[in-house]
Short mmCIF file of C-alpha atoms and ligand atoms in Angstrom, two decimals:
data_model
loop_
_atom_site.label_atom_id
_atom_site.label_comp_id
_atom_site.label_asym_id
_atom_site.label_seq_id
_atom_site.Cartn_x
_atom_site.Cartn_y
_atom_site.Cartn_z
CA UNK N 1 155.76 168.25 -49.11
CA UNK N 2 152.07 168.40 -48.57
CA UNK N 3 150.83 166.91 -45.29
CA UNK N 4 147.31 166.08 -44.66
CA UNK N 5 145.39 167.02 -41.98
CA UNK N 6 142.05 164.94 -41.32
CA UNK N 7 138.71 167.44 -41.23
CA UNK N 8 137.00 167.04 -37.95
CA UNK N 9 133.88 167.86 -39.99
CA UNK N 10 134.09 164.51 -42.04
CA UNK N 11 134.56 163.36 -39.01
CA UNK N 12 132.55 159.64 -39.12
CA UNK N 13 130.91 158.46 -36.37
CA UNK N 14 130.43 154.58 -36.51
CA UNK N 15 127.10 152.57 -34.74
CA UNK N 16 126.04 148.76 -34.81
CA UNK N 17 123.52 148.31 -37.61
CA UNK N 18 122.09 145.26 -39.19
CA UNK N 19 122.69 145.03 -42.78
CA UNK N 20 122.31 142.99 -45.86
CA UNK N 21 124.60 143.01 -48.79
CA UNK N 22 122.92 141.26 -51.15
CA UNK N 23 119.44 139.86 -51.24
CA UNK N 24 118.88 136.25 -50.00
CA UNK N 25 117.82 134.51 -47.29
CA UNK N 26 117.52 135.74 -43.40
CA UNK N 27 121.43 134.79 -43.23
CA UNK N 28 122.07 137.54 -45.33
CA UNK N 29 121.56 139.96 -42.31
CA UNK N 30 124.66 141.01 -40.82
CA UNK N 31 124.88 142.30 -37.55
CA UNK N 32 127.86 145.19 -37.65
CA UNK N 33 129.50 148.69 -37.66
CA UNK N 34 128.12 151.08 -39.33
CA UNK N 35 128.54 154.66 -39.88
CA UNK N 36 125.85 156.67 -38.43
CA UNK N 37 123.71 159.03 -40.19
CA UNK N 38 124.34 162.52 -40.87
CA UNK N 39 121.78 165.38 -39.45
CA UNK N 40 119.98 166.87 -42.40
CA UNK N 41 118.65 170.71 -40.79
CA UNK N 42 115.16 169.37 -42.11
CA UNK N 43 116.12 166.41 -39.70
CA UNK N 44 116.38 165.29 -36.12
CA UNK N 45 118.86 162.37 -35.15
CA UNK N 46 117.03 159.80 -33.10
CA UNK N 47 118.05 156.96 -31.23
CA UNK N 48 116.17 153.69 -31.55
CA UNK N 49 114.68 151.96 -29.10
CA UNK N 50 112.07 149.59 -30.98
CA UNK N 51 112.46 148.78 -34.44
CA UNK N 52 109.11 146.22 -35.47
CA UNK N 53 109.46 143.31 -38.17
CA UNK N 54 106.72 143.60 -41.41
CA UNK N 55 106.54 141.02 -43.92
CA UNK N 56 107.75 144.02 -45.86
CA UNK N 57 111.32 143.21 -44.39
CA UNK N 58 111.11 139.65 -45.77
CA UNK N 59 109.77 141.16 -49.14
CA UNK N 60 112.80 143.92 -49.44
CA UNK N 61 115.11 141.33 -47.77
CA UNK N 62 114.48 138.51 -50.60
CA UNK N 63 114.07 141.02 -53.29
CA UNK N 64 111.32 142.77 -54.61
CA UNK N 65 111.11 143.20 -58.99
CA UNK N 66 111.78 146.63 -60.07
CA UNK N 67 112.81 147.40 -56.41
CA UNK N 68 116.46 148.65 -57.12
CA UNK N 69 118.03 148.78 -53.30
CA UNK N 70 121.33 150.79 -52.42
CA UNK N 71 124.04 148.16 -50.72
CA UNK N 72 124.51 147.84 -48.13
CA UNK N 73 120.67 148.28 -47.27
CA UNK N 74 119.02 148.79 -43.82
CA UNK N 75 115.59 147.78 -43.19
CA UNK N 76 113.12 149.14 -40.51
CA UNK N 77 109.65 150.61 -40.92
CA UNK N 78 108.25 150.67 -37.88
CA UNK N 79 110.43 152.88 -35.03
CA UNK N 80 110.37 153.96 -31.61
CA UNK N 81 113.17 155.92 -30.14
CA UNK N 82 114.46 159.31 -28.28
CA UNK N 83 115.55 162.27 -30.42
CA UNK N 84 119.40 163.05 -29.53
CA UNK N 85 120.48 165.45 -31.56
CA UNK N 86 118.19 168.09 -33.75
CA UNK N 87 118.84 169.70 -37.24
CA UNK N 88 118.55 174.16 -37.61
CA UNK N 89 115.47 173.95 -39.39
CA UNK N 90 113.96 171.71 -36.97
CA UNK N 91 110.36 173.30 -35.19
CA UNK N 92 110.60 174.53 -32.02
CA UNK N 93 108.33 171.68 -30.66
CA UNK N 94 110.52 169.60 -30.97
CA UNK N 95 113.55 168.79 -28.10
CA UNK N 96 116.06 166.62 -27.36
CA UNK N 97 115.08 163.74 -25.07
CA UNK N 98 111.54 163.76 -26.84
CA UNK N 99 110.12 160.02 -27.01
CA UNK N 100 108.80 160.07 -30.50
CA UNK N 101 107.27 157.54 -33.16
CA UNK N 102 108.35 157.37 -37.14
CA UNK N 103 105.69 157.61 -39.50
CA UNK N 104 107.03 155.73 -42.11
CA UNK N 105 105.17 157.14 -44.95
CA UNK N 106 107.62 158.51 -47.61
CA UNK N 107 105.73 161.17 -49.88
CA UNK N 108 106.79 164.37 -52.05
CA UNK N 109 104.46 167.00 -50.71
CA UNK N 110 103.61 168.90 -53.44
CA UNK N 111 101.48 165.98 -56.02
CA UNK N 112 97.90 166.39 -56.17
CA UNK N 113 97.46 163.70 -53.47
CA UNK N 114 99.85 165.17 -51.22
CA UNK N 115 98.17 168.33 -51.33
CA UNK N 116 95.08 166.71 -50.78
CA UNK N 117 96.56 164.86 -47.60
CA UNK N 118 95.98 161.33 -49.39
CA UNK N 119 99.60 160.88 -48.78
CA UNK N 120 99.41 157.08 -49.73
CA UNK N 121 98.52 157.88 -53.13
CA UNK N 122 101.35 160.19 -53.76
CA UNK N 123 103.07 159.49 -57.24
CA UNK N 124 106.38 158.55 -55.59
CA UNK N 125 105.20 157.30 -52.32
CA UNK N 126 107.90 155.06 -50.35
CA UNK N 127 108.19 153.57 -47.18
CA UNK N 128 111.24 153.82 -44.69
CA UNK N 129 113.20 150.81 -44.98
CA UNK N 130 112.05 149.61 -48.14
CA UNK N 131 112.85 152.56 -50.55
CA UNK N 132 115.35 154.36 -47.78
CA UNK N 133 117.41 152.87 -45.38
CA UNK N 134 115.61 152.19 -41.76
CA UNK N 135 115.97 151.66 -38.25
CA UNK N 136 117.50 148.12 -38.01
CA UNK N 137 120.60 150.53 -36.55
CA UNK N 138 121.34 152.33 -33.47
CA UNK N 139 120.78 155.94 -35.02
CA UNK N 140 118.47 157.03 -38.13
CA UNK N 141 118.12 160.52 -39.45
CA UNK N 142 114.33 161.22 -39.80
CA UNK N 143 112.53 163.87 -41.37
CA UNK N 144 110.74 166.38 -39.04
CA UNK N 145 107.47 165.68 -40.97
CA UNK N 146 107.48 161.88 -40.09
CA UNK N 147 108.22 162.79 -36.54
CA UNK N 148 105.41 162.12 -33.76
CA UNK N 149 105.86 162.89 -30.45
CA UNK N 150 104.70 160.88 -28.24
CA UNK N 151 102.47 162.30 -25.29
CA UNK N 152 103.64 162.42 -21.78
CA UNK N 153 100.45 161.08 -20.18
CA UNK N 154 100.53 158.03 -22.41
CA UNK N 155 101.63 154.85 -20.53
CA UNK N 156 103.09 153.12 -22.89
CA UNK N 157 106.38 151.21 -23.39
CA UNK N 158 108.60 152.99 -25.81
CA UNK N 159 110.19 149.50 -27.13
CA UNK N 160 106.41 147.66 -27.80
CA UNK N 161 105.50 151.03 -29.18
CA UNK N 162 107.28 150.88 -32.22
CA UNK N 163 104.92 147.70 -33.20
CA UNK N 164 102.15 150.07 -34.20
CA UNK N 165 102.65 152.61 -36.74
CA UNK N 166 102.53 150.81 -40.23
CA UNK N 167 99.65 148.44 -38.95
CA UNK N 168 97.56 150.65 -37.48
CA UNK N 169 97.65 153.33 -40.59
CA UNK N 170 96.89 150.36 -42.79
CA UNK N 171 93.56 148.92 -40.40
CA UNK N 172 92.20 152.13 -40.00
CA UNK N 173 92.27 153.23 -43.64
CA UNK N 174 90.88 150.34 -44.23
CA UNK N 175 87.99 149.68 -41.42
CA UNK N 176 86.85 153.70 -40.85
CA UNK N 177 87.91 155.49 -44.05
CA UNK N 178 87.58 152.73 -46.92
CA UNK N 179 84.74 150.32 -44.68
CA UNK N 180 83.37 153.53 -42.90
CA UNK N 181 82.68 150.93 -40.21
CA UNK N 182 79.66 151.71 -37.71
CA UNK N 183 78.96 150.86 -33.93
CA UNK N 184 76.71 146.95 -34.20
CA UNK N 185 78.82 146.30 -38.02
CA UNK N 186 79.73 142.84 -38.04
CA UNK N 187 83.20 142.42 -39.08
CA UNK N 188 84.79 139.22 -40.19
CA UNK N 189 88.86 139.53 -39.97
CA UNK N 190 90.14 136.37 -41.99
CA UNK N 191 93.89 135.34 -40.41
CA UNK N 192 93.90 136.71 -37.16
CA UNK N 193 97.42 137.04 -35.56
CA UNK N 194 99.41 139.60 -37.93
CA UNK N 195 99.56 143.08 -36.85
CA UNK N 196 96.60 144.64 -39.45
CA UNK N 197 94.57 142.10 -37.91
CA UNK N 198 95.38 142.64 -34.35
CA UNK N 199 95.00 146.23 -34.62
CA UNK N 200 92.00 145.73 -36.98
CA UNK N 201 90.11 143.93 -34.16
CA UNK N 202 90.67 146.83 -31.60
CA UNK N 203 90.37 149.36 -33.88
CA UNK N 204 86.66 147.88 -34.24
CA UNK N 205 85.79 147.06 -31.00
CA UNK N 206 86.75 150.76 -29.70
CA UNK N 207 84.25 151.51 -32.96
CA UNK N 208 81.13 149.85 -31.54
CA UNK N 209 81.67 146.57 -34.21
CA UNK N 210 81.53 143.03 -33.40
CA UNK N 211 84.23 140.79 -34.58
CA UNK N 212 84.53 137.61 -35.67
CA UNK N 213 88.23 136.18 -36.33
CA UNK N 214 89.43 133.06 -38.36
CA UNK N 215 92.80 131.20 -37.89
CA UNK N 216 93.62 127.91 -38.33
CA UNK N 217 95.44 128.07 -34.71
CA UNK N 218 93.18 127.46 -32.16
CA UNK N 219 95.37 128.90 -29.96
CA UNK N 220 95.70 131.83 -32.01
CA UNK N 221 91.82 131.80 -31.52
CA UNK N 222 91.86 131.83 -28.16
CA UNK N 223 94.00 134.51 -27.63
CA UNK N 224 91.72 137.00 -30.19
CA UNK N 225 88.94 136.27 -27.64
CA UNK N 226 90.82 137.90 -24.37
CA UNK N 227 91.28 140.98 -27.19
CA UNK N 228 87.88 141.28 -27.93
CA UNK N 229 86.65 138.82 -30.71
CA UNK N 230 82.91 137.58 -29.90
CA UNK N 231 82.81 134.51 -32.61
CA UNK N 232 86.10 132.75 -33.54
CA UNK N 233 85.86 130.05 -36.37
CA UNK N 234 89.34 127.42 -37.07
CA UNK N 235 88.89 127.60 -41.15
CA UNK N 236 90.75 124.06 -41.37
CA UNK N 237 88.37 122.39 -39.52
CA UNK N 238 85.46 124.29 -40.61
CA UNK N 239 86.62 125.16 -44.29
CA UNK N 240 82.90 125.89 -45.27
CA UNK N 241 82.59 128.76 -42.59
CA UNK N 242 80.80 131.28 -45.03
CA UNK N 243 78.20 128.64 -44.27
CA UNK N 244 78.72 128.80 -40.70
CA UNK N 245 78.45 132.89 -40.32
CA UNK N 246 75.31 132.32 -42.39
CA UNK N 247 74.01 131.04 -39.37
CA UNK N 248 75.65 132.87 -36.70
CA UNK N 249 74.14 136.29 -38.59
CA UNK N 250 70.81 134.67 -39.02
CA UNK N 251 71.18 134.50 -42.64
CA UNK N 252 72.12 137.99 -42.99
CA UNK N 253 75.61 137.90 -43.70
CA UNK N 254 78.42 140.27 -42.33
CA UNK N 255 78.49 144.10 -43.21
CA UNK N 256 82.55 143.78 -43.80
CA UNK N 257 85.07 141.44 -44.25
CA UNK N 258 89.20 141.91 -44.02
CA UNK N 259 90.33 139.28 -45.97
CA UNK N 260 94.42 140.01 -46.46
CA UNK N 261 94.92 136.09 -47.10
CA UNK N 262 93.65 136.90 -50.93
CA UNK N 263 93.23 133.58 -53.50
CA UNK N 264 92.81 130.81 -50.64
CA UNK N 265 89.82 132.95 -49.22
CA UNK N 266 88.39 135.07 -51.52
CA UNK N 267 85.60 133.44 -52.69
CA UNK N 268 84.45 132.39 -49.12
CA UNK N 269 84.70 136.06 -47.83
CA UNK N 270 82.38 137.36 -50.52
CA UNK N 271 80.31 135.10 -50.07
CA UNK N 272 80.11 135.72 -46.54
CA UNK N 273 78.91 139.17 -47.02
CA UNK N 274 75.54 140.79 -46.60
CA UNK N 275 73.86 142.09 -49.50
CA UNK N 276 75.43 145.92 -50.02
CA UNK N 277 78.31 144.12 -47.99
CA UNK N 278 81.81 145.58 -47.81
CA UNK N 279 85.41 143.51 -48.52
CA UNK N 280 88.65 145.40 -47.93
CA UNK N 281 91.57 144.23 -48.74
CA UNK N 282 95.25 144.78 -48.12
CA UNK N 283 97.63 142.09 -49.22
CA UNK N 284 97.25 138.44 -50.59
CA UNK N 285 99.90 136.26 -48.66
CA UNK N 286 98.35 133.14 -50.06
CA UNK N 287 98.61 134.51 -53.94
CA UNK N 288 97.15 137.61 -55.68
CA UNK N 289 95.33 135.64 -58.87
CA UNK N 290 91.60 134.85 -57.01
CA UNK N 291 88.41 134.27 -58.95
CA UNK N 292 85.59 136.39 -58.41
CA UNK N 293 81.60 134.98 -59.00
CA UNK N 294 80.74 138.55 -61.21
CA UNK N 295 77.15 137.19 -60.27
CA UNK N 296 77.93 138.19 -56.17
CA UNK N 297 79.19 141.61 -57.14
CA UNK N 298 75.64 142.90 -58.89
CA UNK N 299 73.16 140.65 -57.17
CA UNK N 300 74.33 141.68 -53.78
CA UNK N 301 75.35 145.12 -54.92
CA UNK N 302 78.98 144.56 -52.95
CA UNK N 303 81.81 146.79 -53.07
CA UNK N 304 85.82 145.55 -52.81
CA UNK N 305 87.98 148.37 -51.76
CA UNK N 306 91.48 147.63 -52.02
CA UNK N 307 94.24 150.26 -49.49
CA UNK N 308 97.50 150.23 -48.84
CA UNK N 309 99.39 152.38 -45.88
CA UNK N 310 97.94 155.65 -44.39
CA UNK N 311 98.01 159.08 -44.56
CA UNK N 312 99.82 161.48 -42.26
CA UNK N 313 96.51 162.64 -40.58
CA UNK N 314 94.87 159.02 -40.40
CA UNK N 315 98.08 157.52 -38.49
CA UNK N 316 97.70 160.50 -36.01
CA UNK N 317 94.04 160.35 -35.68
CA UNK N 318 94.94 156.05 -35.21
CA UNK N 319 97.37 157.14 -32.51
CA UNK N 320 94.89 158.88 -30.25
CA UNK N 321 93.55 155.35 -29.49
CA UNK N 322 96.73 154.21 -28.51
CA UNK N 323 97.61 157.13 -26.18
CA UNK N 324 94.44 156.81 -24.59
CA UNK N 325 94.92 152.93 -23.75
CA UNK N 326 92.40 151.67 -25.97
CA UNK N 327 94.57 150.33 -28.72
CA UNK N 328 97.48 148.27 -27.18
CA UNK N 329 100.90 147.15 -29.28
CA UNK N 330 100.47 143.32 -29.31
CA UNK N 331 103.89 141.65 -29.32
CA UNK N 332 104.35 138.66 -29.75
CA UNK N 333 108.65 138.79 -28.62
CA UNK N 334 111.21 141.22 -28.21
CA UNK N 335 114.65 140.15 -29.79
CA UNK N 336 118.26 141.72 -29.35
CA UNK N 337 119.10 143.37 -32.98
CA UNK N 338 121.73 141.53 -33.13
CA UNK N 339 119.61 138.53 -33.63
CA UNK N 340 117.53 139.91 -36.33
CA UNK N 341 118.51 136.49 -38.08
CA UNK N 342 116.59 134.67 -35.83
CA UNK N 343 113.67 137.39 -36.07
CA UNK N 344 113.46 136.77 -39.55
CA UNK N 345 113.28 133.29 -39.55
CA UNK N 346 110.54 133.53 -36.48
CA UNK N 347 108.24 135.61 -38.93
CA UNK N 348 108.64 133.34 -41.76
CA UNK N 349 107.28 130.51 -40.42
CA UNK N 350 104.10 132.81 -38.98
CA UNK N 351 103.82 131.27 -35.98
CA UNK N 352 103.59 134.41 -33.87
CA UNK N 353 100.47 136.01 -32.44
CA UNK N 354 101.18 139.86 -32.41
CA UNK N 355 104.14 141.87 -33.47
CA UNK N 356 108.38 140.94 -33.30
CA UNK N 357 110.18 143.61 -32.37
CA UNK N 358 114.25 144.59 -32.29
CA UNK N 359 115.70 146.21 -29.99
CA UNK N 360 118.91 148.12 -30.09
ZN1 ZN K 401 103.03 163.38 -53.45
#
């Protein structure tokens, strides 16, 4: 007779995640028990405290071609939290009680982009929550590398926090090291409201830039002027507003334009550019197929840099902004995680100015 005796090693320790499944809709979320992640010694174990929507969650949650999930998944890019628990290889600098933010970035560390800290580019680059599971949970395992402490002096709230990291990576990439933006640019930010726009207009005003914003909210327009926006423009009522900036530039045109919206704009934002003018772009939620006048490109010598993400060093650099006050998390509301449902359905209808955010 053989009797078994359970291990306390294999112990499992369960938490409240939310889940999905299988891909689908937001009722596909499942608010439930989970068990909670083990401590890698490369790893600390950190207890969330923010966990911020992207459209990336709607993306992952719907299903994404080629994108081949583990079920039950967890999504969460974006994470503020407390570390609770630390692995043995874990740096010194590191404690327990530590308020920290996740740098979502997933990259291998030894590709020729890695090593040249263009971690964005890596050959197998991922992002928490979409290629791993995230921090839609009580508890997530994180590697020490994507750990950032946050400063003591910094007065900021730990649960709004976790709206910044993917957002901010993304705008500055795009506005200092793609745009190289300079103090007296003129910057046009097409859609203002998401989070690369919100953090693209104070990442620009801390730069020296002015900033012009379209929405087709007024509302949403008014609210971009208390953050800094000098020239707002509704682009329903005005749909000719290349025409418009024309004038408000005094025929010049703008030195950069953000235009994320893609096919509906395109054409308008290069031709509201200067000649030697600068259009970044970062997503296309309108549709990725736009036409481009070839003539623009060479007459007015223009340049289209496309970016996606961050690097390790450009997140950190972003942060410094933030812990000095002059970057803010915008949020637009703060939901129980339980509720990540009604999140979800929030976001897809894009009527929020600023970030959602879960909370644990
Ligand atoms: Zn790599």
């Amino acid at each position: 007779m053989s009797i078994f005796i359970p291990n306390p090693l294999y112990q499992v320790i369960m938490m409240k995640a939310t889940v999905f499944h299988k891909h689908g809709p937001p009722d596909v979320l499942s608010y439930e028990d989970f068990e909670s992640p083990k401590v890698h010694p490369n790893q600390v174990l950190v207890k969330v405290k923010g966990v911020a929507l992207n459209h990336l969650d709607l993306f992952v949650r719907s299903g994404i071609p080629g994108l081949s999930l583990k079920m039950p998944h967890i999504l969460g890019s974006d994470i503020s939290g407390e570390i609770v628990e630390l692995g043995s290889d874990v740096r010194d600098s590191l404690g327990v009680g530590q308020k920290i933010l996740v740098d979502p970035g997933i990259s291998c560390g030894v590709c020729e982009f890695c090593i040249r800290g263009e971690e964005s580019l890596c050959l197998t680059y991922g992002i928490l929550g979409e290629h791993s599971r995230g921090g839609y949970a009580d508890y997530i395992a994180i590697d020490q590398q994507n750990v950032i402490p946050i400063p003591e002096s910094a007065r900021i709230d730990l649960v709004e926090v976790a709206a910044l990291p993917l957002t901010l990576m993304t705008a500055w990439r795009l506005l200092i090291t793609k745009a190289k933006i300079k103090p007296g640019d003129d910057l046009l930010i097409i859609g203002i409201g998401g989070g690369v726009a919100l953090a693209a207009l104070q990442i620009a005003k801390a730069a020296g830039a002015r900033v012009i914003v379209t929405s087709s909210s007024d509302e949403k327009l008014e609210k971009s002027v208390s953050l800094g926006a000098e020239a707002t423009i509704n682009h329903s009522t005005t749909p000719e507003y290349h025409k418009e900036l024309y004038q408000f530039t005094k025929t010049r045109g703008v030195d950069v334009v953000l235009d994320s919206v893609g096919q509906a704009t395109w054409a308008r934002s290069l031709k509201s550019l200067r000649k030697g003018g600068k259009l970044v772009t970062c997503g296309a939620t309108s549709g990725s197929t736009a036409e481009t006048n070839l003539n623009l490109i060479f007459w007015k010598q223009l340049e289209i840099l496309g970016s996606t993400m961050g690097s390790r060093d450009e997140l950190r650099t972003a942060l410094k902004l933030v812990w000095s006050g002059k970057v803010k998390p915008i949020v637009d509301r703060i939901f129980p995680l339980s509720k990540a449902r009604d999140a979800h359905e929030v976001l897809e209808r894009g009527e929020q100015f600023g970030k959602i955010v879960l909370r644990p």
